Amino acid sequence: MTQSACGAQQGGAEISVLAGLRVLDFSRYIAGPYCASILGDLGAEVIRIEPVGGGEDRKLVPVTPRGDGALFLQLNRNKKSVALDTASEQGRKIMEALIRTADVVVTNMPVNALARYGLDYPTLRALKRNIIATNLSAFGIRGPLSMKTGFDAVAQGMSGAAFLGGQSEHPSRSASSYVDYGTGLAGAVGTLAALIHRSQTGEGQNVQASLLATAMTFINAAHIEAAATGVDRKPFGNRSPFSAPSDLFPTQDGSVAVQVVGNAMFRRWSRLVGRPELPSDPRFASDSSRGRNSEPLSQIMSDWTAMRTSSAAIAALEEAGIPAGPVLSPRQAITDPQIAASGALGAAAITGAFGTLPVANLLVQLDGLAPSLRAPAPGPGEHTIEILQEIGVSADRIAALMQEGFASAPEGAPA
């Protein structure tokens, strides 16, 4: 299997606002790689530093003949790969030489691990005075868990989100790793702020974000409410606790998502479902009261949608000015006309059974500039020789490093 370069998916010049900046990505899995991929989408040169033979996060959800995982393909587009044994003296010297050429270093480790691998801010700053170090940890840099590792589901559970999102006695995590992605986005925002700070002062920066902070931020309204009232809400599953009817409702051929917010919209919805008396019921006088008494409203809505197809239900709801949309499977989502027209997905060309794969574009749009999928996720060590030659390592030394197992590149890689 081979992978070909990807092109911009919309009209206009490719986004290159970070062109000329070099980012070294030592991170794995989702949060760190997503942070680095955003910087790459904005035009930075991003070099993924991974172990000889490739990182352990390459194979999650494998989808290609080479075994590349779906997460890896998404989160490592627009990157180069250098495969090094950074635990060895030889590999560490190459790593330090690369750091001296970099503007940003992205990691995702507890602070004690950063020091062990020579990637803590004081060590990086000693190598390059104005370096920006962006680290995305599980629990932050303070507290009893600061030296521990963790994943998205752990943060969802600790924040209260899994408790509230499930059913009674059955907490439920989100199918989307929103904590990981949110932390990656936070890391990218912090890095951009640090780059602006550096342009103004000449100083580097130590940027820190964490999964736990992201999870707590995304459901902070529930914490504020609990502190103010002294009471936890009961788990509410797919229903909104703040307004109603806001739920997922079955139709004759699937399900639809509907969210009714505000008294004017509730009156329109009541007329639509043939229950114009509902706004006069004290239980449904406001969004808050409707959220507390959402079960009967969800039942009325379920009865109404069950008599219609999804398209018919959505058309009637839209005519009444009520936000609604279909509940799609992943396969349905990638062929949905609105999603296709929105430019949310680009196409990573992979020669093989799959043709092109839908890789999410940069999640913001800039007027006149197109999101750029310049290159698909790299093979392990695909750019080792190129990058090492660029920093002045001789061809003989590169050959020796690879022969001794301190670096690797794909067979037949250009010298």
GROMACS .gro file of N, CA and C in nm, residues 184-328:
model
  435
  184GLY      N    1  -0.628   1.855   2.327
  184GLY     CA    2  -0.543   1.886   2.213
  184GLY      C    3  -0.569   2.026   2.161
  185LEU      N    4  -0.696   2.063   2.154
  185LEU     CA    5  -0.732   2.197   2.109
  185LEU      C    6  -0.681   2.302   2.207
  186ALA      N    7  -0.694   2.275   2.338
  186ALA     CA    8  -0.643   2.368   2.439
  186ALA      C    9  -0.493   2.384   2.426
  187GLY      N   10  -0.422   2.273   2.402
  187GLY     CA   11  -0.278   2.280   2.384
  187GLY      C   12  -0.240   2.364   2.264
  188ALA      N   13  -0.317   2.351   2.155
  188ALA     CA   14  -0.288   2.430   2.035
  188ALA      C   15  -0.313   2.579   2.061
  189VAL      N   16  -0.422   2.611   2.131
  189VAL     CA   17  -0.451   2.751   2.164
  189VAL      C   18  -0.340   2.808   2.251
  190GLY      N   19  -0.297   2.730   2.353
  190GLY     CA   20  -0.189   2.776   2.439
  190GLY      C   21  -0.059   2.795   2.362
  191THR      N   22  -0.032   2.706   2.268
  191THR     CA   23   0.090   2.718   2.187
  191THR      C   24   0.086   2.842   2.099
  192LEU      N   25  -0.029   2.869   2.038
  192LEU     CA   26  -0.042   2.989   1.956
  192LEU      C   27  -0.024   3.115   2.041
  193ALA      N   28  -0.081   3.114   2.164
  193ALA     CA   29  -0.062   3.228   2.253
  193ALA      C   30   0.086   3.245   2.289
  194ALA      N   31   0.154   3.131   2.312
  194ALA     CA   32   0.296   3.136   2.345
  194ALA      C   33   0.379   3.188   2.228
  195LEU      N   34   0.341   3.152   2.106
  195LEU     CA   35   0.412   3.203   1.988
  195LEU      C   36   0.395   3.354   1.975
  196ILE      N   37   0.274   3.404   2.003
  196ILE     CA   38   0.252   3.549   2.001
  196ILE      C   39   0.335   3.615   2.110
  197HIS      N   40   0.334   3.556   2.230
  197HIS     CA   41   0.413   3.608   2.341
  197HIS      C   42   0.562   3.613   2.304
  198ARG      N   43   0.610   3.508   2.238
  198ARG     CA   44   0.751   3.505   2.198
  198ARG      C   45   0.781   3.613   2.095
  199SER      N   46   0.687   3.636   2.003
  199SER     CA   47   0.711   3.739   1.901
  199SER      C   48   0.717   3.878   1.964
  200GLN      N   49   0.652   3.896   2.079
  200GLN     CA   50   0.650   4.026   2.146
  200GLN      C   51   0.767   4.046   2.243
  201THR      N   52   0.813   3.934   2.303
  201THR     CA   53   0.914   3.944   2.410
  201THR      C   54   1.043   3.871   2.381
  202GLY      N   55   1.041   3.780   2.284
  202GLY     CA   56   1.157   3.697   2.257
  202GLY      C   57   1.171   3.580   2.353
  203GLU      N   58   1.076   3.563   2.444
  203GLU     CA   59   1.085   3.459   2.545
  203GLU      C   60   1.010   3.333   2.504
  204GLY      N   61   1.061   3.217   2.546
  204GLY     CA   62   0.988   3.092   2.529
  204GLY      C   63   0.879   3.079   2.634
  205GLN      N   64   0.820   2.960   2.641
  205GLN     CA   65   0.708   2.942   2.734
  205GLN      C   66   0.688   2.795   2.765
  206ASN      N   67   0.638   2.769   2.883
  206ASN     CA   68   0.602   2.634   2.927
  206ASN      C   69   0.450   2.625   2.929
  207VAL      N   70   0.392   2.561   2.828
  207VAL     CA   71   0.246   2.551   2.814
  207VAL      C   72   0.200   2.417   2.872
  208GLN      N   73   0.103   2.423   2.962
  208GLN     CA   74   0.052   2.301   3.025
  208GLN      C   75  -0.100   2.294   3.008
  209ALA      N   76  -0.151   2.178   2.970
  209ALA     CA   77  -0.295   2.151   2.967
  209ALA      C   78  -0.314   2.009   3.018
  210SER      N   79  -0.434   1.975   3.059
  210SER     CA   80  -0.456   1.840   3.112
  210SER      C   81  -0.594   1.789   3.076
  211LEU      N   82  -0.605   1.657   3.070
  211LEU     CA   83  -0.734   1.594   3.043
  211LEU      C   84  -0.835   1.630   3.153
  212LEU      N   85  -0.791   1.628   3.277
  212LEU     CA   86  -0.884   1.654   3.386
  212LEU      C   87  -0.937   1.797   3.381
  213ALA      N   88  -0.851   1.893   3.352
  213ALA     CA   89  -0.896   2.031   3.343
  213ALA      C   90  -0.996   2.048   3.229
  214THR      N   91  -0.971   1.982   3.116
  214THR     CA   92  -1.065   1.990   3.004
  214THR      C   93  -1.200   1.930   3.042
  215ALA      N   94  -1.198   1.812   3.102
  215ALA     CA   95  -1.323   1.746   3.141
  215ALA      C   96  -1.401   1.831   3.239
  216MET      N   97  -1.332   1.891   3.336
  216MET     CA   98  -1.399   1.975   3.435
  216MET      C   99  -1.456   2.101   3.369
  217THR      N  100  -1.384   2.157   3.274
  217THR     CA  101  -1.431   2.277   3.206
  217THR      C  102  -1.556   2.250   3.124
  218PHE      N  103  -1.558   2.138   3.052
  218PHE     CA  104  -1.667   2.111   2.961
  218PHE      C  105  -1.799   2.080   3.033
  219ILE      N  106  -1.793   2.044   3.161
  219ILE     CA  107  -1.918   2.019   3.235
  219ILE      C  108  -1.924   2.106   3.361
  220ASN      N  109  -1.859   2.222   3.355
  220ASN     CA  110  -1.849   2.307   3.474
  220ASN      C  111  -1.982   2.361   3.522
  221ALA      N  112  -2.079   2.379   3.432
  221ALA     CA  113  -2.210   2.428   3.477
  221ALA      C  114  -2.272   2.334   3.580
  222ALA      N  115  -2.250   2.204   3.565
  222ALA     CA  116  -2.303   2.107   3.661
  222ALA      C  117  -2.235   2.123   3.796
  223HIS      N  118  -2.104   2.154   3.798
  223HIS     CA  119  -2.034   2.176   3.925
  223HIS      C  120  -2.087   2.300   3.995
  224ILE      N  121  -2.107   2.407   3.916
  224ILE     CA  122  -2.157   2.532   3.974
  224ILE      C  123  -2.296   2.510   4.034
  225GLU      N  124  -2.381   2.439   3.960
  225GLU     CA  125  -2.516   2.411   4.010
  225GLU      C  126  -2.511   2.327   4.138
  226ALA      N  127  -2.426   2.224   4.140
  226ALA     CA  128  -2.419   2.138   4.257
  226ALA      C  129  -2.368   2.213   4.379
  227ALA      N  130  -2.270   2.302   4.358
  227ALA     CA  131  -2.218   2.381   4.470
  227ALA      C  132  -2.323   2.479   4.523
  228ALA      N  133  -2.400   2.537   4.430
  228ALA     CA  134  -2.500   2.637   4.470
  228ALA      C  135  -2.620   2.575   4.540
  229THR      N  136  -2.660   2.454   4.498
  229THR     CA  137  -2.781   2.392   4.551
  229THR      C  138  -2.753   2.285   4.655
  230GLY      N  139  -2.630   2.232   4.655
  230GLY     CA  140  -2.599   2.123   4.746
  230GLY      C  141  -2.659   1.991   4.705
  231VAL      N  142  -2.706   1.983   4.580
  231VAL     CA  143  -2.774   1.862   4.532
  231VAL      C  144  -2.717   1.823   4.396
  232ASP      N  145  -2.695   1.692   4.375
  232ASP     CA  146  -2.657   1.641   4.244
  232ASP      C  147  -2.781   1.613   4.161
  233ARG      N  148  -2.779   1.651   4.036
  233ARG     CA  149  -2.886   1.608   3.947
  233ARG      C  150  -2.882   1.457   3.931
  234LYS      N  151  -2.997   1.401   3.902
  234LYS     CA  152  -3.003   1.260   3.868
  234LYS      C  153  -2.948   1.240   3.727
  235PRO      N  154  -2.892   1.122   3.698
  235PRO     CA  155  -2.847   1.095   3.561
  235PRO      C  156  -2.958   1.119   3.460
  236PHE      N  157  -2.924   1.180   3.347
  236PHE     CA  158  -3.028   1.217   3.251
  236PHE      C  159  -3.008   1.158   3.113
  237GLY      N  160  -2.908   1.070   3.095
  237GLY     CA  161  -2.893   1.003   2.967
  237GLY      C  162  -2.886   1.100   2.851
  238ASN      N  163  -2.967   1.078   2.747
  238ASN     CA  164  -2.965   1.164   2.630
  238ASN      C  165  -3.049   1.290   2.647
  239ARG      N  166  -3.130   1.297   2.753
  239ARG     CA  167  -3.214   1.415   2.773
  239ARG      C  168  -3.131   1.530   2.827
  240SER      N  169  -3.166   1.652   2.788
  240SER     CA  170  -3.102   1.769   2.846
  240SER      C  171  -3.165   1.797   2.982
  241PRO      N  172  -3.085   1.833   3.082
  241PRO     CA  173  -3.142   1.869   3.212
  241PRO      C  174  -3.187   2.014   3.217
  242PHE      N  175  -3.160   2.091   3.112
  242PHE     CA  176  -3.182   2.234   3.116
  242PHE      C  177  -3.303   2.280   3.036
  243SER      N  178  -3.357   2.194   2.951
  243SER     CA  179  -3.474   2.230   2.872
  243SER      C  180  -3.537   2.100   2.821
  244ALA      N  181  -3.656   2.110   2.765
  244ALA     CA  182  -3.724   1.992   2.711
  244ALA      C  183  -3.835   2.035   2.617
  245PRO      N  184  -3.870   1.944   2.523
  245PRO     CA  185  -3.807   1.814   2.495
  245PRO      C  186  -3.673   1.832   2.423
  246SER      N  187  -3.571   1.772   2.477
  246SER     CA  188  -3.438   1.771   2.416
  246SER      C  189  -3.382   1.631   2.435
  247ASP      N  190  -3.387   1.550   2.329
  247ASP     CA  191  -3.357   1.408   2.345
  247ASP      C  192  -3.335   1.350   2.205
  248LEU      N  193  -3.311   1.221   2.201
  248LEU     CA  194  -3.309   1.145   2.075
  248LEU      C  195  -3.437   1.065   2.068
  249PHE      N  196  -3.507   1.075   1.954
  249PHE     CA  197  -3.641   1.019   1.945
  249PHE      C  198  -3.650   0.920   1.829
  250PRO      N  199  -3.716   0.806   1.850
  250PRO     CA  200  -3.727   0.704   1.745
  250PRO      C  201  -3.826   0.746   1.636
  251THR      N  202  -3.792   0.709   1.513
  251THR     CA  203  -3.883   0.730   1.400
  251THR      C  204  -3.908   0.595   1.334
  252GLN      N  205  -3.985   0.596   1.225
  252GLN     CA  206  -4.014   0.471   1.154
  252GLN      C  207  -3.890   0.410   1.090
  253ASP      N  208  -3.788   0.492   1.063
  253ASP     CA  209  -3.670   0.439   0.994
  253ASP      C  210  -3.539   0.479   1.061
  254GLY      N  211  -3.543   0.518   1.187
  254GLY     CA  212  -3.420   0.557   1.256
  254GLY      C  213  -3.450   0.637   1.381
  255SER      N  214  -3.377   0.745   1.398
  255SER     CA  215  -3.397   0.834   1.513
  255SER      C  216  -3.362   0.976   1.470
  256VAL      N  217  -3.417   1.072   1.546
  256VAL     CA  218  -3.385   1.213   1.521
  256VAL      C  219  -3.346   1.278   1.653
  257ALA      N  220  -3.258   1.377   1.642
  257ALA     CA  221  -3.220   1.458   1.758
  257ALA      C  222  -3.296   1.589   1.752
  258VAL      N  223  -3.360   1.625   1.863
  258VAL     CA  224  -3.441   1.746   1.870
  258VAL      C  225  -3.405   1.820   1.998
  259GLN      N  226  -3.395   1.951   1.989
  259GLN     CA  227  -3.368   2.032   2.108
  259GLN      C  228  -3.456   2.156   2.106
  260VAL      N  229  -3.544   2.165   2.204
  260VAL     CA  230  -3.637   2.277   2.217
  260VAL      C  231  -3.590   2.363   2.334
  261VAL      N  232  -3.560   2.490   2.305
  261VAL     CA  233  -3.509   2.582   2.407
  261VAL      C  234  -3.585   2.713   2.396
  262GLY      N  235  -3.634   2.764   2.508
  262GLY     CA  236  -3.702   2.892   2.510
  262GLY      C  237  -3.853   2.876   2.501
  263ASN      N  238  -3.925   2.971   2.562
  263ASN     CA  239  -4.071   2.961   2.567
  263ASN      C  240  -4.135   2.972   2.430
  264ALA      N  241  -4.083   3.061   2.344
  264ALA     CA  242  -4.143   3.077   2.212
  264ALA      C  243  -4.131   2.948   2.132
  265MET      N  244  -4.015   2.884   2.136
  265MET     CA  245  -3.997   2.759   2.064
  265MET      C  246  -4.084   2.649   2.123
  266PHE      N  247  -4.098   2.649   2.256
  266PHE     CA  248  -4.183   2.547   2.319
  266PHE      C  249  -4.329   2.563   2.276
  267ARG      N  250  -4.374   2.686   2.263
  267ARG     CA  251  -4.513   2.707   2.216
  267ARG      C  252  -4.529   2.654   2.074
  268ARG      N  253  -4.431   2.681   1.987
  268ARG     CA  254  -4.441   2.631   1.850
  268ARG      C  255  -4.440   2.479   1.849
  269TRP      N  256  -4.355   2.418   1.930
  269TRP     CA  257  -4.349   2.272   1.937
  269TRP      C  258  -4.482   2.216   1.987
  270SER      N  259  -4.541   2.277   2.086
  270SER     CA  260  -4.668   2.229   2.142
  270SER      C  261  -4.777   2.229   2.037
  271ARG      N  262  -4.781   2.335   1.956
  271ARG     CA  263  -4.880   2.338   1.848
  271ARG      C  264  -4.850   2.230   1.745
  272LEU      N  265  -4.723   2.210   1.714
  272LEU     CA  266  -4.686   2.111   1.612
  272LEU      C  267  -4.732   1.971   1.652
  273VAL      N  268  -4.715   1.933   1.777
  273VAL     CA  269  -4.750   1.797   1.821
  273VAL      C  270  -4.896   1.787   1.865
  274GLY      N  271  -4.975   1.894   1.843
  274GLY     CA  272  -5.117   1.889   1.875
  274GLY      C  273  -5.148   1.901   2.023
  275ARG      N  274  -5.060   1.965   2.099
  275ARG     CA  275  -5.084   1.984   2.243
  275ARG      C  276  -5.066   2.132   2.280
  276PRO      N  277  -5.148   2.220   2.225
  276PRO     CA  278  -5.130   2.365   2.248
  276PRO      C  279  -5.153   2.407   2.392
  277GLU      N  280  -5.209   2.320   2.476
  277GLU     CA  281  -5.234   2.355   2.615
  277GLU      C  282  -5.110   2.342   2.704
  278LEU      N  283  -5.007   2.275   2.655
  278LEU     CA  284  -4.891   2.245   2.740
  278LEU      C  285  -4.823   2.369   2.799
  279PRO      N  286  -4.808   2.480   2.727
  279PRO     CA  287  -4.742   2.597   2.787
  279PRO      C  288  -4.815   2.652   2.909
  280SER      N  289  -4.941   2.619   2.926
  280SER     CA  290  -5.015   2.667   3.043
  280SER      C  291  -4.995   2.579   3.165
  281ASP      N  292  -4.935   2.464   3.147
  281ASP     CA  293  -4.910   2.372   3.259
  281ASP      C  294  -4.792   2.426   3.342
  282PRO      N  295  -4.810   2.447   3.473
  282PRO     CA  296  -4.701   2.501   3.557
  282PRO      C  297  -4.572   2.418   3.550
  283ARG      N  298  -4.583   2.289   3.522
  283ARG     CA  299  -4.464   2.206   3.513
  283ARG      C  300  -4.375   2.247   3.395
  284PHE      N  301  -4.435   2.313   3.297
  284PHE     CA  302  -4.364   2.343   3.173
  284PHE      C  303  -4.356   2.494   3.148
  285ALA      N  304  -4.351   2.572   3.256
  285ALA     CA  305  -4.356   2.717   3.244
  285ALA      C  306  -4.224   2.779   3.199
  286SER      N  307  -4.112   2.709   3.217
  286SER     CA  308  -3.981   2.764   3.181
  286SER      C  309  -3.889   2.651   3.137
  287ASP      N  310  -3.776   2.689   3.080
  287ASP     CA  311  -3.678   2.586   3.042
  287ASP      C  312  -3.639   2.502   3.163
  288SER      N  313  -3.612   2.567   3.276
  288SER     CA  314  -3.569   2.493   3.395
  288SER      C  315  -3.675   2.395   3.441
  289SER      N  316  -3.800   2.439   3.445
  289SER     CA  317  -3.906   2.348   3.492
  289SER      C  318  -3.930   2.237   3.390
  290ARG      N  319  -3.916   2.269   3.262
  290ARG     CA  320  -3.931   2.164   3.162
  290ARG      C  321  -3.817   2.063   3.171
  291GLY      N  322  -3.695   2.112   3.202
  291GLY     CA  323  -3.583   2.020   3.221
  291GLY      C  324  -3.607   1.926   3.339
  292ARG      N  325  -3.666   1.979   3.446
  292ARG     CA  326  -3.693   1.895   3.564
  292ARG      C  327  -3.805   1.795   3.539
  293ASN      N  328  -3.895   1.830   3.447
  293ASN     CA  329  -4.012   1.745   3.418
  293ASN      C  330  -4.010   1.699   3.273
  294SER      N  331  -3.893   1.654   3.229
  294SER     CA  332  -3.876   1.627   3.086
  294SER      C  333  -3.937   1.495   3.041
  295GLU      N  334  -3.957   1.400   3.133
  295GLU     CA  335  -3.999   1.267   3.091
  295GLU      C  336  -4.131   1.267   3.014
  296PRO      N  337  -4.238   1.334   3.064
  296PRO     CA  338  -4.362   1.332   2.986
  296PRO      C  339  -4.350   1.403   2.852
  297LEU      N  340  -4.267   1.507   2.844
  297LEU     CA  341  -4.248   1.577   2.717
  297LEU      C  342  -4.174   1.489   2.617
  298SER      N  343  -4.075   1.415   2.666
  298SER     CA  344  -4.004   1.323   2.576
  298SER      C  345  -4.098   1.214   2.527
  299GLN      N  346  -4.191   1.169   2.611
  299GLN     CA  347  -4.286   1.066   2.569
  299GLN      C  348  -4.379   1.117   2.461
  300ILE      N  349  -4.428   1.241   2.477
  300ILE     CA  350  -4.514   1.302   2.375
  300ILE      C  351  -4.439   1.311   2.242
  301MET      N  352  -4.314   1.353   2.252
  301MET     CA  353  -4.235   1.369   2.130
  301MET      C  354  -4.207   1.233   2.067
  302SER      N  355  -4.177   1.133   2.148
  302SER     CA  356  -4.152   0.999   2.095
  302SER      C  357  -4.274   0.944   2.023
  303ASP      N  358  -4.392   0.966   2.080
  303ASP     CA  359  -4.515   0.919   2.015
  303ASP      C  360  -4.534   0.988   1.880
  304TRP      N  361  -4.500   1.117   1.874
  304TRP     CA  362  -4.517   1.194   1.750
  304TRP      C  363  -4.417   1.147   1.644
  305THR      N  364  -4.289   1.133   1.681
  305THR     CA  365  -4.188   1.093   1.581
  305THR      C  366  -4.206   0.949   1.535
  306ALA      N  367  -4.257   0.863   1.624
  306ALA     CA  368  -4.272   0.722   1.590
  306ALA      C  369  -4.371   0.701   1.476
  307MET      N  370  -4.453   0.798   1.449
  307MET     CA  371  -4.553   0.788   1.342
  307MET      C  372  -4.499   0.840   1.208
  308ARG      N  373  -4.374   0.884   1.205
  308ARG     CA  374  -4.319   0.949   1.087
  308ARG      C  375  -4.181   0.892   1.053
  309THR      N  376  -4.141   0.910   0.929
  309THR     CA  377  -4.002   0.882   0.893
  309THR      C  378  -3.915   0.994   0.946
  310SER      N  379  -3.785   0.970   0.950
  310SER     CA  380  -3.694   1.074   0.998
  310SER      C  381  -3.702   1.200   0.912
  311SER      N  382  -3.704   1.182   0.780
  311SER     CA  383  -3.707   1.299   0.691
  311SER      C  384  -3.836   1.377   0.707
  312ALA      N  385  -3.948   1.308   0.725
  312ALA     CA  386  -4.075   1.378   0.742
  312ALA      C  387  -4.078   1.452   0.875
  313ALA      N  388  -4.028   1.389   0.980
  313ALA     CA  389  -4.026   1.453   1.111
  313ALA      C  390  -3.938   1.577   1.109
  314ILE      N  391  -3.820   1.565   1.048
  314ILE     CA  392  -3.727   1.678   1.043
  314ILE      C  393  -3.786   1.792   0.962
  315ALA      N  394  -3.850   1.760   0.850
  315ALA     CA  395  -3.910   1.865   0.767
  315ALA      C  396  -4.016   1.942   0.845
  316ALA      N  397  -4.102   1.871   0.919
  316ALA     CA  398  -4.207   1.938   0.996
  316ALA      C  399  -4.148   2.021   1.109
  317LEU      N  400  -4.047   1.969   1.175
  317LEU     CA  401  -3.982   2.043   1.284
  317LEU      C  402  -3.913   2.168   1.232
  318GLU      N  403  -3.845   2.155   1.120
  318GLU     CA  404  -3.777   2.272   1.062
  318GLU      C  405  -3.877   2.379   1.020
  319GLU      N  406  -3.990   2.336   0.966
  319GLU     CA  407  -4.093   2.433   0.926
  319GLU      C  408  -4.145   2.509   1.047
  320ALA      N  409  -4.147   2.443   1.163
  320ALA     CA  410  -4.192   2.507   1.286
  320ALA      C  411  -4.079   2.585   1.354
  321GLY      N  412  -3.962   2.587   1.295
  321GLY     CA  413  -3.851   2.662   1.352
  321GLY      C  414  -3.787   2.594   1.471
  322ILE      N  415  -3.781   2.460   1.468
  322ILE     CA  416  -3.726   2.383   1.579
  322ILE      C  417  -3.604   2.306   1.529
  323PRO      N  418  -3.487   2.325   1.590
  323PRO     CA  419  -3.366   2.255   1.545
  323PRO      C  420  -3.381   2.104   1.556
  324ALA      N  421  -3.347   2.035   1.448
  324ALA     CA  422  -3.358   1.888   1.446
  324ALA      C  423  -3.263   1.834   1.342
  325GLY      N  424  -3.222   1.711   1.361
  325GLY     CA  425  -3.136   1.646   1.264
  325GLY      C  426  -3.140   1.496   1.280
  326PRO      N  427  -3.096   1.423   1.180
  326PRO     CA  428  -3.099   1.277   1.186
  326PRO      C  429  -2.989   1.224   1.278
  327VAL      N  430  -3.014   1.108   1.339
  327VAL     CA  431  -2.911   1.036   1.413
  327VAL      C  432  -2.848   0.938   1.314
  328LEU      N  433  -2.726   0.966   1.273
  328LEU     CA  434  -2.662   0.892   1.165
  328LEU      C  435  -2.557   0.795   1.218
   0.00000   0.00000   0.00000
